[in-house]
Coordinates of C-alpha atoms and ligand atoms in Angstrom, one line a residue:
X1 CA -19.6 -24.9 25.2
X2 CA -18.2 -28.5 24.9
X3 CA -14.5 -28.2 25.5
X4 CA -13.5 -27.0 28.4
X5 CA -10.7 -24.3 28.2
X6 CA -7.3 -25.7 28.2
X7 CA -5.3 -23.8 31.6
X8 CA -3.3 -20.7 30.2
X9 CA 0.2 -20.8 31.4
X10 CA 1.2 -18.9 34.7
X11 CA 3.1 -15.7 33.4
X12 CA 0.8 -15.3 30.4
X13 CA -0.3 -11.5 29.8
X14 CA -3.6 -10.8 30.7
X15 CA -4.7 -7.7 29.2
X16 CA -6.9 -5.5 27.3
X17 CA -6.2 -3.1 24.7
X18 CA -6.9 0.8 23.7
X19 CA -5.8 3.3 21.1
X20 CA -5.0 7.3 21.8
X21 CA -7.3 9.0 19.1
X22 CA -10.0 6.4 20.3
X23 CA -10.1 7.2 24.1
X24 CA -8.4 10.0 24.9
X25 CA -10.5 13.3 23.6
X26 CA -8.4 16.1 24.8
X27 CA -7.4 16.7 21.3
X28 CA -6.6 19.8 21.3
X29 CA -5.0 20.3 24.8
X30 CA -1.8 20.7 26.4
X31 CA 0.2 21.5 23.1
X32 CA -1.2 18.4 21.2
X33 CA -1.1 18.9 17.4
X34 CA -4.0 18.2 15.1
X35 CA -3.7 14.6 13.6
X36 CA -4.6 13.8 10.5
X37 CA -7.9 12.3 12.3
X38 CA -8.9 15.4 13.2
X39 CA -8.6 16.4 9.6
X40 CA -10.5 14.0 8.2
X41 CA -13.1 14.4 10.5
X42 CA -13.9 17.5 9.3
X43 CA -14.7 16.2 5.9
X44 CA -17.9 15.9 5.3
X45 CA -19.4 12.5 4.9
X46 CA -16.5 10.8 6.3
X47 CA -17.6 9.8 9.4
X48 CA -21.0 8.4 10.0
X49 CA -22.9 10.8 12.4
X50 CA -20.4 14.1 11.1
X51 CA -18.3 12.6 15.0
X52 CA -15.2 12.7 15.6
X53 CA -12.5 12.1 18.4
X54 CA -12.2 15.4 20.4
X55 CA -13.8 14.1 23.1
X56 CA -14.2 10.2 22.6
X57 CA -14.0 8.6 26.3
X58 CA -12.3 11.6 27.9
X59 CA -9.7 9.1 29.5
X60 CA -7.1 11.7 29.1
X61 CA -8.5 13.2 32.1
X62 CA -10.2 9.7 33.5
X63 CA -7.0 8.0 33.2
X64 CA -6.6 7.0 36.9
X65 CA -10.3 5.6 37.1
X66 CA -9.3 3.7 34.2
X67 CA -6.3 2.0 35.5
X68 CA -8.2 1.7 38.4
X69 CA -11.2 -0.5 36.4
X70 CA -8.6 -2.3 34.9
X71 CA -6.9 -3.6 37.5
X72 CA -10.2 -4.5 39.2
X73 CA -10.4 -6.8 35.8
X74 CA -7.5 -8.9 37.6
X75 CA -5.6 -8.4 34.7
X76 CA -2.0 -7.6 34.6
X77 CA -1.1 -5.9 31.2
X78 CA -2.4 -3.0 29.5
X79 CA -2.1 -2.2 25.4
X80 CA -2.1 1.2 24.7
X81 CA -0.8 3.7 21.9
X82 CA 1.1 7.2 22.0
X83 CA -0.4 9.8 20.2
X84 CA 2.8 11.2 17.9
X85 CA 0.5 14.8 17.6
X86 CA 1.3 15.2 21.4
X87 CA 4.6 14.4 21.8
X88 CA 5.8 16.5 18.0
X89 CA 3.1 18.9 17.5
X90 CA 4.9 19.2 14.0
X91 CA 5.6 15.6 13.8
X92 CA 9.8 16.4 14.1
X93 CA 11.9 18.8 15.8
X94 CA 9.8 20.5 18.7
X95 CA 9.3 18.4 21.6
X96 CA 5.9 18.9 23.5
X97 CA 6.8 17.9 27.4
X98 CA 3.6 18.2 28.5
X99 CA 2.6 15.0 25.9
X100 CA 4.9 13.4 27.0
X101 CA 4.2 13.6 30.8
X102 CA 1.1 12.3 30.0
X103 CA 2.5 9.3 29.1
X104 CA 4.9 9.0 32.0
X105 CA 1.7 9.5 34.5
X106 CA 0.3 6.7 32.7
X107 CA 3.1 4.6 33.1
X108 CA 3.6 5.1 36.2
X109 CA 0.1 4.1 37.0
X110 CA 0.1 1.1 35.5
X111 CA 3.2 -0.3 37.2
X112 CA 1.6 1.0 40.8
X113 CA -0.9 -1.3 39.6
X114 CA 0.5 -4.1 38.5
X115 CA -0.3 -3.9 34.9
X116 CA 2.4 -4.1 32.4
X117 CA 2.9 -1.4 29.9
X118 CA 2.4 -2.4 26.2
X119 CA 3.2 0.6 24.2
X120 CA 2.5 1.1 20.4
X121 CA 4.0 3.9 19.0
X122 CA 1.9 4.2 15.8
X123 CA -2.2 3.7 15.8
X124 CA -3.0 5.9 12.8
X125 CA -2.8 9.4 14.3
X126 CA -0.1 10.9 12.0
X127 CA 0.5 15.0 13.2
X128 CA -1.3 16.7 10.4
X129 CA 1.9 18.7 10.0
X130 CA 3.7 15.6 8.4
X131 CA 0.5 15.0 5.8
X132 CA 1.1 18.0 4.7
X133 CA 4.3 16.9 3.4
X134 CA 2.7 13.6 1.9
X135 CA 2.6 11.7 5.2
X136 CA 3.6 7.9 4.7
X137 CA 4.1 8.7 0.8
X138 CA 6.9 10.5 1.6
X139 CA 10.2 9.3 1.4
X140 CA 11.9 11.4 4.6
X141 CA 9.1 9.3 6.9
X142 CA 11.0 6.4 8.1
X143 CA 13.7 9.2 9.5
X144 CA 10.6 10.9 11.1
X145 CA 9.0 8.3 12.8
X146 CA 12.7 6.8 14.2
X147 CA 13.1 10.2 15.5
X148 CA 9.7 9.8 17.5
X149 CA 10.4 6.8 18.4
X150 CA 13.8 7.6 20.3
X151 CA 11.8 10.7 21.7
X152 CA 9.1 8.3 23.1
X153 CA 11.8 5.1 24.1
X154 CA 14.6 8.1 26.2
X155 CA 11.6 9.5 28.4
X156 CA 10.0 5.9 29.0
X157 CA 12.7 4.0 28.5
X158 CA 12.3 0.0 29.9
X159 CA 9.6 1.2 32.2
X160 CA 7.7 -0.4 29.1
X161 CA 7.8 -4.1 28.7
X162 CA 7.0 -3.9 25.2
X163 CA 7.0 -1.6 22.3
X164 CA 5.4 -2.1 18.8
X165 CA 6.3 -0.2 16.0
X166 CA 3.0 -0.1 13.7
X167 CA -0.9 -1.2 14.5
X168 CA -2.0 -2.6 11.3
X169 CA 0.2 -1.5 8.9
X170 CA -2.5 -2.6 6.1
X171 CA -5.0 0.0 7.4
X172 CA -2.9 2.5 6.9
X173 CA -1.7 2.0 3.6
X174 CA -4.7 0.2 2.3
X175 CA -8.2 2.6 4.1
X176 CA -5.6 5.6 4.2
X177 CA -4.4 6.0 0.4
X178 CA -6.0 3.5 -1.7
X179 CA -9.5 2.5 -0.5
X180 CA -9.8 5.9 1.5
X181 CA -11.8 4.9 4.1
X182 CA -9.6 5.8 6.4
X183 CA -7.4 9.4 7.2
X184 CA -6.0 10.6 5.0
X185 CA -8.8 9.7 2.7
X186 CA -6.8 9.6 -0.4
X187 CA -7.6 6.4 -3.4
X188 CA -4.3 5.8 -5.5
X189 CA -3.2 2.6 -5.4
X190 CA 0.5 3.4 -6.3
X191 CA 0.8 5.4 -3.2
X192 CA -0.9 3.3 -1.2
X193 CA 1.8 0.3 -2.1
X194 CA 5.1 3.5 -1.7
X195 CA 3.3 3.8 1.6
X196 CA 3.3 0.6 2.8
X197 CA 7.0 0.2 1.6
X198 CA 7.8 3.4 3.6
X199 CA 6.3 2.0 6.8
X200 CA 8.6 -1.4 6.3
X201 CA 11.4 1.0 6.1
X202 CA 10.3 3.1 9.1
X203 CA 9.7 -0.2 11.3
X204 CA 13.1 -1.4 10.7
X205 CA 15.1 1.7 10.8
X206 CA 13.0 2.4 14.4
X207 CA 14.1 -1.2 15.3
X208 CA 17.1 -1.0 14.8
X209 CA 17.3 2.5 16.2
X210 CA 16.1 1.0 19.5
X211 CA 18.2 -1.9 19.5
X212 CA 21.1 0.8 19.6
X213 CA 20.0 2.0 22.9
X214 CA 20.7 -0.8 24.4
X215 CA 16.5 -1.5 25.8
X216 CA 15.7 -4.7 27.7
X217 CA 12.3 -3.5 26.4
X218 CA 10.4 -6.6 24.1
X219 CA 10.4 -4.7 20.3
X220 CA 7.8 -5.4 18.0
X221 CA 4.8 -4.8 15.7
X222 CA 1.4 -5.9 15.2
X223 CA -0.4 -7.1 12.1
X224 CA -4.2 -7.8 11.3
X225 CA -4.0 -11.5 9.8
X226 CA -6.8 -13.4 8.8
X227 CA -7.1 -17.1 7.2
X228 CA -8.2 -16.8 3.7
X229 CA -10.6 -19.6 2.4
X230 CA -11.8 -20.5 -1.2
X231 CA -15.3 -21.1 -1.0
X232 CA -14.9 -24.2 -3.9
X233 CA -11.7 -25.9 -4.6
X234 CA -12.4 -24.7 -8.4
X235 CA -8.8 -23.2 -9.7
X236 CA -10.2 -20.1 -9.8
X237 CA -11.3 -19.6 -6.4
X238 CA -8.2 -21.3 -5.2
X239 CA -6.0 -18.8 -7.4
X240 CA -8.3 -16.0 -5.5
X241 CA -7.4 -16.9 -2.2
X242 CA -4.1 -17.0 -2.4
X243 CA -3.8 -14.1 -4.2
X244 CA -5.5 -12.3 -1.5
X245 CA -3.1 -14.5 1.3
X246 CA -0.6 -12.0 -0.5
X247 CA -1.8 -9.2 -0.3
X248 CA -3.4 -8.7 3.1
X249 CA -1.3 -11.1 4.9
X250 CA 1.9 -11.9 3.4
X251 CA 2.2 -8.4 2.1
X252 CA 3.2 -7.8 5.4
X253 CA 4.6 -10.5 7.4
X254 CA 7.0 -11.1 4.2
X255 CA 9.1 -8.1 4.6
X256 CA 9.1 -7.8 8.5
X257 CA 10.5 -11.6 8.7
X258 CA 12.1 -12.1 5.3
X259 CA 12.5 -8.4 4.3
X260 CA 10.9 -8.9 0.0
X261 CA 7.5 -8.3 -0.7
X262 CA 5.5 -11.6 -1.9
X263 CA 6.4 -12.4 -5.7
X264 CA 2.5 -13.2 -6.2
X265 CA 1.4 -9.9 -5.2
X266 CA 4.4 -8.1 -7.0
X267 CA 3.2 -9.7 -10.0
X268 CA -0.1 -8.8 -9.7
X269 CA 0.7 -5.5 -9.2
X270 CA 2.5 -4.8 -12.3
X271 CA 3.2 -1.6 -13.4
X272 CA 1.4 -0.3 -10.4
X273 CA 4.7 -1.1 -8.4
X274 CA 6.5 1.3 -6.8
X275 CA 10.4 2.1 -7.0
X276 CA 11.8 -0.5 -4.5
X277 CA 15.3 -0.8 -3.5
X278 CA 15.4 -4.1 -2.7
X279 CA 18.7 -3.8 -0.5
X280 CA 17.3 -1.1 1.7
X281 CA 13.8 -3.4 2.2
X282 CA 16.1 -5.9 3.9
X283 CA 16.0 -3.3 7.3
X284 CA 12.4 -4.1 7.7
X285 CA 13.3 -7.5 8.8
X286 CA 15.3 -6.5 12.2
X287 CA 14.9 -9.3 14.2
X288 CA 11.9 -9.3 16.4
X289 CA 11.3 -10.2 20.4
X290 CA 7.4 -10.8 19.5
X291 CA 4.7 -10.3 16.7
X292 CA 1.7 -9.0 17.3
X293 CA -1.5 -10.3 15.8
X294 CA -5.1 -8.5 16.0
X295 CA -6.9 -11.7 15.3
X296 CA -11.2 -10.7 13.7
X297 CA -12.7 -13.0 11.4
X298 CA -11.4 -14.7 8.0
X299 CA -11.9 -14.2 4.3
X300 CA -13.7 -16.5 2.5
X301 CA -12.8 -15.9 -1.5
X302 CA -15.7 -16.6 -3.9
X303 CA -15.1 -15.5 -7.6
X304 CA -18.9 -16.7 -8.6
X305 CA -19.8 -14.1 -5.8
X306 CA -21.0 -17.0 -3.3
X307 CA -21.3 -15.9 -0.1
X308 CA -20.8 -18.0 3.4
X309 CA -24.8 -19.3 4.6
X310 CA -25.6 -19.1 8.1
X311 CA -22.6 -17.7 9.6
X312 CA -23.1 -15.5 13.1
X313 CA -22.0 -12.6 12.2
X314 CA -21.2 -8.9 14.6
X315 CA -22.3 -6.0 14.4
X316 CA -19.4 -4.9 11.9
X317 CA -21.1 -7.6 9.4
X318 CA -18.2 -9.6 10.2
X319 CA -18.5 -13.7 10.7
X320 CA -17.6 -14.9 14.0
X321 CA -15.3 -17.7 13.4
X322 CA -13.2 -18.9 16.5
X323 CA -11.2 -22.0 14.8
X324 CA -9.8 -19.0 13.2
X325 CA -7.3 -18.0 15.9
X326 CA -6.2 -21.4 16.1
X327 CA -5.8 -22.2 12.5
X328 CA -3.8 -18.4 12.1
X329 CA -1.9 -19.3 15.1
X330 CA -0.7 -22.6 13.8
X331 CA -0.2 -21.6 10.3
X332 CA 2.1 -18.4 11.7
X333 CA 4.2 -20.2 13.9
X334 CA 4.9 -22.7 10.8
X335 CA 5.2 -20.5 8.2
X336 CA 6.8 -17.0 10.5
X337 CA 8.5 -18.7 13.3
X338 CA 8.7 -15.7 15.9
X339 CA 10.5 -16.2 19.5
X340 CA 7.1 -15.2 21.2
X341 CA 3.4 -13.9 19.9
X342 CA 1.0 -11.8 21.2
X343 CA -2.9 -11.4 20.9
X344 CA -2.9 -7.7 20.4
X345 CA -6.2 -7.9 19.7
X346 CA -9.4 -10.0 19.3
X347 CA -12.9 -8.7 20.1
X348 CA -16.2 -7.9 18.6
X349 CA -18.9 -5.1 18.3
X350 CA -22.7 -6.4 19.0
X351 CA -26.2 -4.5 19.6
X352 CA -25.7 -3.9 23.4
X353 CA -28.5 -2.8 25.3
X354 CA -27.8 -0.9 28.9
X355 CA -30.8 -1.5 30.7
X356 CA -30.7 -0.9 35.2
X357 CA -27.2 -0.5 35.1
X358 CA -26.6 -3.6 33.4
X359 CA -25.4 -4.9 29.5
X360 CA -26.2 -8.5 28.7
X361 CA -24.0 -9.4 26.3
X362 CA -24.0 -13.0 25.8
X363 CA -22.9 -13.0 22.9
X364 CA -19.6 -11.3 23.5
X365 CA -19.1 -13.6 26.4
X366 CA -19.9 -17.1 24.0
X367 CA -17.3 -14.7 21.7
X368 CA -14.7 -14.6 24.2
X369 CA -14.9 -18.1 25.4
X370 CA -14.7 -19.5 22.7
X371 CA -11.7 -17.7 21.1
X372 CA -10.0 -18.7 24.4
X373 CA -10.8 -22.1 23.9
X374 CA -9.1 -22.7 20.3
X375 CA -6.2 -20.3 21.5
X376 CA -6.0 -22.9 24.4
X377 CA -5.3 -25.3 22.0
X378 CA -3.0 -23.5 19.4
X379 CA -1.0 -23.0 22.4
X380 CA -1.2 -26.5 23.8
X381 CA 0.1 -27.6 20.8
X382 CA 3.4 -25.9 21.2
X383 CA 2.6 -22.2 19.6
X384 CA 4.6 -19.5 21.9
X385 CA 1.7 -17.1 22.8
X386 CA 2.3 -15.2 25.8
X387 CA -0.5 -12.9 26.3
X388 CA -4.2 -11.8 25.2
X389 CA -5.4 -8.2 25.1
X390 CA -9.3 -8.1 24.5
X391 CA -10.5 -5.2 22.4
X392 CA -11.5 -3.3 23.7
X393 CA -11.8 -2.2 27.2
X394 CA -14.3 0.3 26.9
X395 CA -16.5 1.3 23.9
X396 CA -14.4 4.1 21.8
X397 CA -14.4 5.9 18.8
X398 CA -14.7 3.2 16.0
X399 CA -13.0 5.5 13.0
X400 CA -15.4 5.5 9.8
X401 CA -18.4 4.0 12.3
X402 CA -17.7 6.7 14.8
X403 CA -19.7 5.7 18.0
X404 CA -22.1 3.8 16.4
X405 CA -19.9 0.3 17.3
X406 CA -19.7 -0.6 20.6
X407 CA -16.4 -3.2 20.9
X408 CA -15.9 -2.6 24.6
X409 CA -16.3 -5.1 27.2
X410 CA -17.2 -1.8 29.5
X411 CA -20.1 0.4 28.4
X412 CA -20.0 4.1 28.1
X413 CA -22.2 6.8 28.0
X414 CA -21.2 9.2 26.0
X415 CA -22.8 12.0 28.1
X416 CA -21.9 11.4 31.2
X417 CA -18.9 9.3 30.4
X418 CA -19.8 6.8 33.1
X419 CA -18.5 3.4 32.7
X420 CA -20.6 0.3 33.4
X421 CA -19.3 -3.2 33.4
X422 CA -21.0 -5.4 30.7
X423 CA -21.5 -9.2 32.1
X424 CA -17.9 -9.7 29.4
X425 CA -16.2 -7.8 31.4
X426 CA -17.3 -9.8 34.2
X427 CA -16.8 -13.4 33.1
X428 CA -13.4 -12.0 32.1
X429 CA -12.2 -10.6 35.4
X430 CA -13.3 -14.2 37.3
X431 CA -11.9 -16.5 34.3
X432 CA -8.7 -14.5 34.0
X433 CA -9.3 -14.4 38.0
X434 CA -9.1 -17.9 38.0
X435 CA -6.4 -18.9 35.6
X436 CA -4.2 -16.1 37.7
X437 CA -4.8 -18.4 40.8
X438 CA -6.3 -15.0 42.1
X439 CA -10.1 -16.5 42.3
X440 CA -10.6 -20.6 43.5
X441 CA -11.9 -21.8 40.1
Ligands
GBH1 C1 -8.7 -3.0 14.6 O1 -8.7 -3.2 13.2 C2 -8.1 -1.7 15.0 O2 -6.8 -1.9 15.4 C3 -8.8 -1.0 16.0 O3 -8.4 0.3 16.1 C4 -10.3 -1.1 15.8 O4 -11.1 -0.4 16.7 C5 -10.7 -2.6 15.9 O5 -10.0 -3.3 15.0 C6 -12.2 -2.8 15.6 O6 -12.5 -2.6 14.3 O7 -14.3 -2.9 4.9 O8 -12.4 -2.7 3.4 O9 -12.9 -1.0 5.1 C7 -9.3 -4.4 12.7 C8 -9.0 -4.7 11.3 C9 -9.2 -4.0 9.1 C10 -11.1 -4.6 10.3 C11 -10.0 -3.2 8.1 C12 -12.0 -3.9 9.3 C13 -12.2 -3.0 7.2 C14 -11.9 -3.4 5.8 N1 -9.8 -4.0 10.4 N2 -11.4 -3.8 8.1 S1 -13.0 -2.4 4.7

């Protein structure tokens, strides 16, 4: 690499990152409700390989080694999400203890540890129970969710540094109920756009919810945000990027910080638009402590079909492009001033190969460097980012793909569930080592 890595502030969060259905298996013990995950799985031709999450990494009962690896990563946060199904089997009313001493355990483990609890409350594992009712298409759903949330907040109250609301609020909406690549599986546009509007309203009524409890815990949420190119400066291609800007990205960052939906998306969407009450919108933007951003790869908008030559792509197809975290970054902080951002996540899935108890993977270290680097810079030059969480630690359940994409800087074997250290996860632990002052550089 030609740059060398600009030094990360001292009390930057070090971290990696996990979600519940992709980890934990145990699905269907101690009082845990089905998900709609576990629903979908069962349809057929959903998920490649017929797999599924009942098992996944077993780290509901492998928890403690875990932590344990974690910490021997010299980091000092830890992103994780609750899984609503265990803590309201029915999604509302009942309270399931033993779900949510789980969670406590795990707490409690990571501060032993010295890792710093990032909770998020929502990674895509709706209870079943509250599908049934028409999940995020319903309008009752924002009172649901803030009724989780409070459940979740009063049993681990400011033992969590941070709490964030949604994970990718575009997946849902978007793969759940339009494109249906996603649980529930359902393709309807409309009710993909009421859902999205109900989750603006649920993150802001949870907010605000939280706010009245008086937490010194950091509230937030976490968006997927990507730069969007035109592949020619032709008006056409131009008028397709930021038509797509609007949808992916502003779609969502527009009500959490300004609380309307973009005008340009609005407008394309017509009659397809939902009812919106454009008073009641204004809740989703509560002021915010941080925003979350799980940083990928861009989109580059051709309308003649052109497609980007030569790029390095990942084994999700998807180009690796590390200017891209800087150029997000700096756009963000221009455009959505927020007191502090987070790298929730930023990772990549390649063809690892475990060969005598080792995984080579250059090219998720040359990834990680160098996603580093041009966050080095976006930071240098005055961006408030305070912490990185690498996705993921440990190869999981990757929805749609199943286990077929391996994403984690630790190797599992899905037999035996042993974990092996890839050489990532190793160049990690000594740079993070190193800019921790823990390791001599
Ligand atoms: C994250 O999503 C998730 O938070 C995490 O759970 C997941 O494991 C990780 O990334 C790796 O995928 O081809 O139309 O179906 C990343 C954002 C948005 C990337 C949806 C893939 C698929 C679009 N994802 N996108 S489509």
């Amino acid at each position: 690499m030609k740059d060398p890595i600009h030094p990360y502030p001292a009390d930057f969060a070090w971290g990696v990152a996990t979600s519940a259905y992709q980890i934990e298996g145990a699905a269907f013990e101690d009082g845990r409700g089905p998900s709609i995950w576990d629903a979908y799985a069962l349809m057929p031709g959903k998920i490649l390989n017929g797999e599924n999450g009942t098992t996944a990494c077993d780290h509901y009962h492998l928890w403690e080694q875990d932590l344990d690896l974690i910490k021997g990563l010299n980091l000092n946060a830890y992103r994780f999400s609750v899984a609503w199904p265990r803590i309201l089997p029915e999604g509302m009313g009942r309270v399931n203890e033993k779900g949510l001493d789980f969670y406590d355990r795990l707490v409690d483990g990571l501060l032993e540890r010295g890792l710093d609890p990032h909770l998020t409350l929502y990674h895509w594992d709706l209870p079943q129970a509250l599908q049934n009712r028409g999940g995020w298409a319903n309008r009752d759903i924002p009172h649901w969710f803030t009724e989780y949330a409070l459940t979740v907040y009063r049993r681990l109250g400011d033992r969590v540094k941070s709490y964030c609301t949604f994970n990718e609020p575009w997946c849902t909406a978007e793969l759940g109920y339009h494109i249906g690549r996603h649980a529930p599986g359902i393709q309807d546009l409309r009710m993909a756009l009421l859902a999205s509007y109900h989750i603006q309203l649920a993150h802001g009524d949870a907010i605000a919810a939280l706010r009245g409890e008086n937490t010194r815990a950091e509230l937030g949420t976490v968006l997927n945000l990507y730069p969007v190119d035109p592949a020619t400066d032709s008006p056409e291609d131009q008028e397709a990027a930021l038509l797509l800007d609007a949808k992916i990205n502003r779609w969502y960052l527009d009500p959490v910080f300004r609380g309307t939906f973009p005008d340009r998306a609005v407008q394309h969407y017509g009659d397809l638009m939902p009812e919106i009450d454009p008073e009641r919108l204004k809740v989703a933007a509560q002021p915010l402590d941080f925003l979350g951003v799980n940083y990928y790869y861009r989109y580059w908008v051709s309308t003649e079909g052109k497609t980007l030559q030569n790029a390095e792509r990942t084994d999700m197809g998807w180009e690796v492009y590390p200017e891209g975290i800087y150029r997000l970054m700096k756009d963000l902080h221009r455009e959505y001033p927020a007191p502090k951002y987070y790298i929730t996540e930023n990772g990549a899935a390649f063809k690892d190969e475990l060969v005598n108890g080792q995984v080579h993977d250059e090219d998720r270290v040359r990834f990680l460097k160098d996603h580093l680097q041009h966050l080095g810079r976006a930071i240098a030059e005055g961006v408030p980012v305070k912490g990185y969480f690498e996705w993921s630690l440990m190869d999981n359940f990757e929805w749609a793909f199943g286990y077929s994409k391996r994403f984690g800087i630790v190797h599992v074997d899905y037999e035996t569930q042993k974990r092996t250290l890839k050489d990532s996860a190793k160049w990690y632990r000594n740079f993070v080592g190193e800019q921790r002052g823990i390791l001599q550089k």
